[in-house]
């Protein structure tokens, strides 16, 4: 599907927009960079809705900013925006540095013995270590152990199959039908694994008064206090009550 969009864009890239069909529904494909910037940034508040229909009870992991719409999306974005400030991102830099040192050590080992290196695999393991440490607050040591449990479950999310392709097509082209058929984006066992991991991490930190400079800690602060430490001016309750939009940033489709 992405390849088809790329082909259409290449064909009409000198036009501002072009008309396409998403199965049976007409749509516009924006090609002009200035117009794209207007849609994603300047006039973003008018283009935030998605065509994806999600069932939070059946498939809770789908309830994220890239799929939610309307008031539900607005409330979640208002809450999460303070967690992505430059200061909060810099706070996590030591975690990336530590994972980077492990990556350098692993590459040095391969260089020392003159071994061939599968760069894609090593970078994927490094990225998984960073995500696990920053987002989930766990050390999965994928660079040391390529078959680490966290990585195995993470790869299941991107496991492709013929049935998965049909489901993605339905979610994109006929979202209402996919909703009525109770189709899941993520397999239930994968969803249960990551939800349990987050729940256990939150419970352990709260019971043992553990704090780390990672994204998980920001979410815990947000859950317990309604705002992120150091961002008192961005209290979510006030923003929600007044119905204010924060400065728009591109977040997806």
mmCIF file of C-alpha atoms in Angstrom:
data_model
loop_
_atom_site.group_PDB
_atom_site.id
_atom_site.type_symbol
_atom_site.label_atom_id
_atom_site.label_comp_id
_atom_site.label_asym_id
_atom_site.label_seq_id
_atom_site.Cartn_x
_atom_site.Cartn_y
_atom_site.Cartn_z
ATOM 1 C CA UNK A 1 0.000 0.000 0.000
ATOM 2 C CA UNK A 2 2.787 2.426 0.894
ATOM 3 C CA UNK A 3 4.527 1.549 -2.374
ATOM 4 C CA UNK A 4 1.364 2.399 -4.299
ATOM 5 C CA UNK A 5 1.105 5.785 -2.559
ATOM 6 C CA UNK A 6 4.757 6.449 -3.436
ATOM 7 C CA UNK A 7 4.068 5.670 -7.095
ATOM 8 C CA UNK A 8 1.047 7.994 -7.186
ATOM 9 C CA UNK A 9 3.016 10.765 -5.495
ATOM 10 C CA UNK A 10 5.880 10.423 -7.999
ATOM 11 C CA UNK A 11 3.404 10.696 -10.848
ATOM 12 C CA UNK A 12 1.679 13.826 -9.497
ATOM 13 C CA UNK A 13 4.422 15.417 -7.386
ATOM 14 C CA UNK A 14 4.305 18.625 -9.437
ATOM 15 C CA UNK A 15 0.606 19.081 -8.643
ATOM 16 C CA UNK A 16 -0.778 20.458 -5.387
ATOM 17 C CA UNK A 17 -3.247 17.591 -4.914
ATOM 18 C CA UNK A 18 -4.537 14.603 -6.834
ATOM 19 C CA UNK A 19 -7.667 12.497 -6.492
ATOM 20 C CA UNK A 20 -7.500 8.833 -5.545
ATOM 21 C CA UNK A 21 -9.870 6.092 -4.416
ATOM 22 C CA UNK A 22 -9.455 4.210 -1.135
ATOM 23 C CA UNK A 23 -11.387 1.151 -2.195
ATOM 24 C CA UNK A 24 -14.852 2.691 -2.786
ATOM 25 C CA UNK A 25 -14.219 6.083 -1.142
ATOM 26 C CA UNK A 26 -12.798 9.107 -3.009
ATOM 27 C CA UNK A 27 -9.938 10.943 -1.294
ATOM 28 C CA UNK A 28 -7.330 13.629 -1.891
ATOM 29 C CA UNK A 29 -3.601 12.975 -1.840
ATOM 30 C CA UNK A 30 -1.749 16.181 -0.963
ATOM 31 C CA UNK A 31 1.514 16.528 -2.922
ATOM 32 C CA UNK A 32 2.531 20.168 -2.453
ATOM 33 C CA UNK A 33 5.076 20.592 0.419
ATOM 34 C CA UNK A 34 3.610 23.930 1.533
ATOM 35 C CA UNK A 35 0.113 22.502 1.633
ATOM 36 C CA UNK A 36 1.366 19.433 3.510
ATOM 37 C CA UNK A 37 2.951 21.761 6.067
ATOM 38 C CA UNK A 38 -0.354 23.591 6.458
ATOM 39 C CA UNK A 39 -2.224 20.332 7.040
ATOM 40 C CA UNK A 40 0.304 18.876 9.478
ATOM 41 C CA UNK A 41 1.310 22.044 11.340
ATOM 42 C CA UNK A 42 -0.385 25.381 10.691
ATOM 43 C CA UNK A 43 -3.979 24.105 10.384
ATOM 44 C CA UNK A 44 -3.398 20.865 12.227
ATOM 45 C CA UNK A 45 -6.343 21.337 14.584
ATOM 46 C CA UNK A 46 -8.683 20.903 11.607
ATOM 47 C CA UNK A 47 -7.047 17.700 10.316
ATOM 48 C CA UNK A 48 -6.387 15.648 13.445
ATOM 49 C CA UNK A 49 -9.035 12.935 12.996
ATOM 50 C CA UNK A 50 -8.124 9.478 11.691
ATOM 51 C CA UNK A 51 -10.132 7.075 9.560
ATOM 52 C CA UNK A 52 -9.159 4.208 11.857
ATOM 53 C CA UNK A 53 -11.911 2.818 14.085
ATOM 54 C CA UNK A 54 -10.561 1.317 17.311
ATOM 55 C CA UNK A 55 -12.152 -0.859 19.974
ATOM 56 C CA UNK A 56 -10.341 0.004 23.204
ATOM 57 C CA UNK A 57 -11.975 -2.821 25.149
ATOM 58 C CA UNK A 58 -11.127 -5.503 22.606
ATOM 59 C CA UNK A 59 -7.716 -4.161 21.560
ATOM 60 C CA UNK A 60 -6.502 -1.562 24.127
ATOM 61 C CA UNK A 61 -3.059 -1.076 22.554
ATOM 62 C CA UNK A 62 -4.709 0.581 19.549
ATOM 63 C CA UNK A 63 -5.901 3.519 21.687
ATOM 64 C CA UNK A 64 -2.940 5.768 20.877
ATOM 65 C CA UNK A 65 -2.518 9.180 19.252
ATOM 66 C CA UNK A 66 -2.144 7.777 15.745
ATOM 67 C CA UNK A 67 -5.594 6.158 15.808
ATOM 68 C CA UNK A 68 -7.800 8.136 18.212
ATOM 69 C CA UNK A 69 -10.045 10.972 17.054
ATOM 70 C CA UNK A 70 -12.077 13.865 18.379
ATOM 71 C CA UNK A 71 -12.249 14.719 22.067
ATOM 72 C CA UNK A 72 -10.569 11.464 23.132
ATOM 73 C CA UNK A 73 -7.558 12.286 20.959
ATOM 74 C CA UNK A 74 -7.482 15.890 22.148
ATOM 75 C CA UNK A 75 -7.449 14.926 25.831
ATOM 76 C CA UNK A 76 -4.703 12.338 25.386
ATOM 77 C CA UNK A 77 -2.520 14.679 23.335
ATOM 78 C CA UNK A 78 -2.927 17.434 25.929
ATOM 79 C CA UNK A 79 -1.719 15.033 28.609
ATOM 80 C CA UNK A 80 1.205 13.600 26.647
ATOM 81 C CA UNK A 81 2.591 16.784 25.073
ATOM 82 C CA UNK A 82 4.563 17.832 28.222
ATOM 83 C CA UNK A 83 6.352 14.470 28.231
ATOM 84 C CA UNK A 84 7.985 15.224 24.860
ATOM 85 C CA UNK A 85 9.626 18.561 25.659
ATOM 86 C CA UNK A 86 13.311 18.929 24.809
ATOM 87 C CA UNK A 87 14.156 18.890 28.517
ATOM 88 C CA UNK A 88 12.402 15.572 29.063
ATOM 89 C CA UNK A 89 14.111 14.044 26.047
ATOM 90 C CA UNK A 90 17.531 15.227 27.252
ATOM 91 C CA UNK A 91 16.802 13.641 30.616
ATOM 92 C CA UNK A 92 16.782 10.228 28.947
ATOM 93 C CA UNK A 93 20.054 10.769 27.084
ATOM 94 C CA UNK A 94 22.173 8.859 29.659
ATOM 95 C CA UNK A 95 20.058 5.782 28.937
ATOM 96 C CA UNK A 96 20.833 6.067 25.221
ATOM 97 C CA UNK A 97 24.506 6.623 26.024
ATOM 98 C CA UNK A 98 24.682 3.464 28.110
ATOM 99 C CA UNK A 99 23.060 1.410 25.358
ATOM 100 C CA UNK A 100 25.395 3.073 22.849
ATOM 101 C CA UNK A 101 28.437 1.967 24.845
ATOM 102 C CA UNK A 102 27.169 -1.613 24.764
ATOM 103 C CA UNK A 103 26.655 -1.307 21.004
ATOM 104 C CA UNK A 104 30.198 -0.012 20.521
ATOM 105 C CA UNK A 105 31.599 -2.874 22.595
ATOM 106 C CA UNK A 106 29.684 -5.439 20.543
ATOM 107 C CA UNK A 107 30.852 -3.973 17.225
ATOM 108 C CA UNK A 108 34.427 -3.846 18.545
ATOM 109 C CA UNK A 109 34.256 -7.573 19.310
ATOM 110 C CA UNK A 110 33.255 -8.346 15.728
ATOM 111 C CA UNK A 111 35.992 -6.069 14.375
ATOM 112 C CA UNK A 112 38.633 -7.701 16.577
ATOM 113 C CA UNK A 113 37.946 -11.153 15.173
ATOM 114 C CA UNK A 114 37.294 -9.913 11.635
ATOM 115 C CA UNK A 115 33.794 -11.314 11.699
ATOM 116 C CA UNK A 116 31.055 -10.307 9.258
ATOM 117 C CA UNK A 117 28.390 -8.122 10.844
ATOM 118 C CA UNK A 118 24.670 -8.119 10.103
ATOM 119 C CA UNK A 119 24.152 -4.399 10.679
ATOM 120 C CA UNK A 120 20.353 -4.513 10.464
ATOM 121 C CA UNK A 121 20.131 -7.126 13.210
ATOM 122 C CA UNK A 122 22.553 -5.340 15.537
ATOM 123 C CA UNK A 123 20.846 -1.970 15.101
ATOM 124 C CA UNK A 124 17.448 -3.593 15.707
ATOM 125 C CA UNK A 125 18.744 -5.108 18.948
ATOM 126 C CA UNK A 126 20.187 -1.753 20.011
ATOM 127 C CA UNK A 127 16.908 0.008 19.244
ATOM 128 C CA UNK A 128 14.993 -2.604 21.235
ATOM 129 C CA UNK A 129 17.286 -2.070 24.227
ATOM 130 C CA UNK A 130 16.704 1.692 24.054
ATOM 131 C CA UNK A 131 12.924 1.328 23.777
ATOM 132 C CA UNK A 132 12.765 -1.222 26.593
ATOM 133 C CA UNK A 133 14.857 0.932 28.905
ATOM 134 C CA UNK A 134 13.316 4.340 28.107
ATOM 135 C CA UNK A 135 9.686 3.418 27.556
ATOM 136 C CA UNK A 136 9.204 0.350 29.750
ATOM 137 C CA UNK A 137 11.915 0.860 32.353
ATOM 138 C CA UNK A 138 13.377 -2.628 31.917
ATOM 139 C CA UNK A 139 16.775 -3.928 30.831
ATOM 140 C CA UNK A 140 16.293 -6.676 28.265
ATOM 141 C CA UNK A 141 19.976 -6.890 27.146
ATOM 142 C CA UNK A 142 19.155 -7.680 23.511
ATOM 143 C CA UNK A 143 22.685 -6.747 22.416
ATOM 144 C CA UNK A 144 24.014 -9.505 24.659
ATOM 145 C CA UNK A 145 21.203 -11.964 24.047
ATOM 146 C CA UNK A 146 19.628 -11.785 20.559
ATOM 147 C CA UNK A 147 16.856 -14.127 21.728
ATOM 148 C CA UNK A 148 15.797 -12.004 24.707
ATOM 149 C CA UNK A 149 12.147 -12.406 25.695
ATOM 150 C CA UNK A 150 11.274 -8.739 25.182
ATOM 151 C CA UNK A 151 12.628 -8.773 21.632
ATOM 152 C CA UNK A 152 10.806 -12.000 20.795
ATOM 153 C CA UNK A 153 7.486 -10.471 21.835
ATOM 154 C CA UNK A 154 8.286 -7.206 20.081
ATOM 155 C CA UNK A 155 8.940 -9.002 16.804
ATOM 156 C CA UNK A 156 5.512 -10.623 17.013
ATOM 157 C CA UNK A 157 3.959 -7.176 16.630
ATOM 158 C CA UNK A 158 5.528 -6.839 13.177
ATOM 159 C CA UNK A 159 5.099 -10.464 12.151
ATOM 160 C CA UNK A 160 3.509 -10.418 8.715
ATOM 161 C CA UNK A 161 1.097 -12.955 7.274
ATOM 162 C CA UNK A 162 -1.547 -13.167 4.567
ATOM 163 C CA UNK A 163 -4.300 -12.827 7.172
ATOM 164 C CA UNK A 164 -2.530 -9.834 8.687
ATOM 165 C CA UNK A 165 -2.420 -8.155 5.282
ATOM 166 C CA UNK A 166 -6.158 -8.647 4.790
ATOM 167 C CA UNK A 167 -6.873 -7.260 8.266
ATOM 168 C CA UNK A 168 -4.722 -4.167 7.636
ATOM 169 C CA UNK A 169 -6.551 -3.575 4.360
ATOM 170 C CA UNK A 170 -9.909 -3.772 6.128
ATOM 171 C CA UNK A 171 -8.792 -1.439 8.911
ATOM 172 C CA UNK A 172 -7.628 1.095 6.344
ATOM 173 C CA UNK A 173 -10.316 0.852 3.674
ATOM 174 C CA UNK A 174 -13.359 -0.427 5.602
ATOM 175 C CA UNK A 175 -12.756 0.479 9.256
ATOM 176 C CA UNK A 176 -16.429 0.215 10.243
ATOM 177 C CA UNK A 177 -16.585 -3.340 8.904
ATOM 178 C CA UNK A 178 -13.383 -4.255 10.743
ATOM 179 C CA UNK A 179 -14.929 -2.863 13.935
ATOM 180 C CA UNK A 180 -18.136 -4.884 13.501
ATOM 181 C CA UNK A 181 -16.137 -8.045 12.796
ATOM 182 C CA UNK A 182 -14.236 -7.517 16.090
ATOM 183 C CA UNK A 183 -10.867 -7.737 14.353
ATOM 184 C CA UNK A 184 -7.754 -7.097 16.428
ATOM 185 C CA UNK A 185 -4.714 -5.138 15.261
ATOM 186 C CA UNK A 186 -2.448 -6.785 17.841
ATOM 187 C CA UNK A 187 -2.620 -10.478 18.799
ATOM 188 C CA UNK A 188 -4.167 -10.967 22.244
ATOM 189 C CA UNK A 189 -1.102 -12.691 23.709
ATOM 190 C CA UNK A 190 1.162 -9.829 22.592
ATOM 191 C CA UNK A 191 -1.211 -7.228 24.006
ATOM 192 C CA UNK A 192 -1.479 -9.100 27.308
ATOM 193 C CA UNK A 193 2.317 -9.409 27.598
ATOM 194 C CA UNK A 194 3.040 -5.691 27.245
ATOM 195 C CA UNK A 195 0.083 -4.617 29.386
ATOM 196 C CA UNK A 196 1.225 -6.954 32.167
ATOM 197 C CA UNK A 197 4.788 -5.659 31.887
ATOM 198 C CA UNK A 198 3.644 -2.052 32.248
ATOM 199 C CA UNK A 199 1.341 -2.898 35.154
ATOM 200 C CA UNK A 200 4.067 -4.800 37.022
ATOM 201 C CA UNK A 201 6.608 -2.016 36.444
ATOM 202 C CA UNK A 202 4.234 0.672 37.721
ATOM 203 C CA UNK A 203 3.245 -1.370 40.780
ATOM 204 C CA UNK A 204 6.873 -2.144 41.665
ATOM 205 C CA UNK A 205 7.972 1.492 41.406
ATOM 206 C CA UNK A 206 5.062 2.827 43.404
ATOM 207 C CA UNK A 207 5.367 0.208 46.148
ATOM 208 C CA UNK A 208 9.147 0.603 46.462
ATOM 209 C CA UNK A 209 9.325 4.371 45.789
ATOM 210 C CA UNK A 210 11.618 3.821 42.803
ATOM 211 C CA UNK A 211 12.141 6.661 40.316
ATOM 212 C CA UNK A 212 14.124 6.657 37.056
ATOM 213 C CA UNK A 213 14.781 9.237 34.378
ATOM 214 C CA UNK A 214 12.722 7.518 31.710
ATOM 215 C CA UNK A 215 9.433 7.825 29.887
ATOM 216 C CA UNK A 216 7.713 5.342 32.179
ATOM 217 C CA UNK A 217 8.391 7.626 35.146
ATOM 218 C CA UNK A 218 6.842 10.558 33.286
ATOM 219 C CA UNK A 219 3.688 8.528 32.707
ATOM 220 C CA UNK A 220 3.578 7.486 36.374
ATOM 221 C CA UNK A 221 3.865 11.146 37.429
ATOM 222 C CA UNK A 222 1.124 12.018 34.971
ATOM 223 C CA UNK A 223 -1.122 9.279 36.363
ATOM 224 C CA UNK A 224 -0.594 10.230 40.003
ATOM 225 C CA UNK A 225 -0.371 14.022 39.831
ATOM 226 C CA UNK A 226 -2.135 15.061 36.617
ATOM 227 C CA UNK A 227 1.007 16.790 35.346
ATOM 228 C CA UNK A 228 4.672 16.062 34.710
ATOM 229 C CA UNK A 229 7.275 17.260 37.198
ATOM 230 C CA UNK A 230 8.963 20.400 35.948
ATOM 231 C CA UNK A 231 6.033 21.233 33.674
ATOM 232 C CA UNK A 232 3.669 22.790 36.200
ATOM 233 C CA UNK A 233 2.446 25.282 33.589
ATOM 234 C CA UNK A 234 1.058 22.397 31.536
ATOM 235 C CA UNK A 235 -1.392 20.938 34.038
ATOM 236 C CA UNK A 236 -3.700 18.751 32.066
ATOM 237 C CA UNK A 237 -6.791 19.450 34.112
ATOM 238 C CA UNK A 238 -6.700 23.164 33.295
ATOM 239 C CA UNK A 239 -6.030 22.541 29.627
ATOM 240 C CA UNK A 240 -8.914 20.092 29.411
ATOM 241 C CA UNK A 241 -11.356 22.349 31.261
ATOM 242 C CA UNK A 242 -10.639 25.335 29.063
ATOM 243 C CA UNK A 243 -10.562 23.233 25.897
ATOM 244 C CA UNK A 244 -7.301 24.774 24.747
ATOM 245 C CA UNK A 245 -5.192 23.300 21.982
ATOM 246 C CA UNK A 246 -1.486 23.082 22.525
ATOM 247 C CA UNK A 247 0.862 24.176 19.755
ATOM 248 C CA UNK A 248 0.197 21.774 16.881
ATOM 249 C CA UNK A 249 2.833 19.273 15.839
ATOM 250 C CA UNK A 250 2.674 16.563 13.184
ATOM 251 C CA UNK A 251 1.642 13.246 14.739
ATOM 252 C CA UNK A 252 0.829 10.917 11.946
ATOM 253 C CA UNK A 253 -1.251 10.355 8.864
#
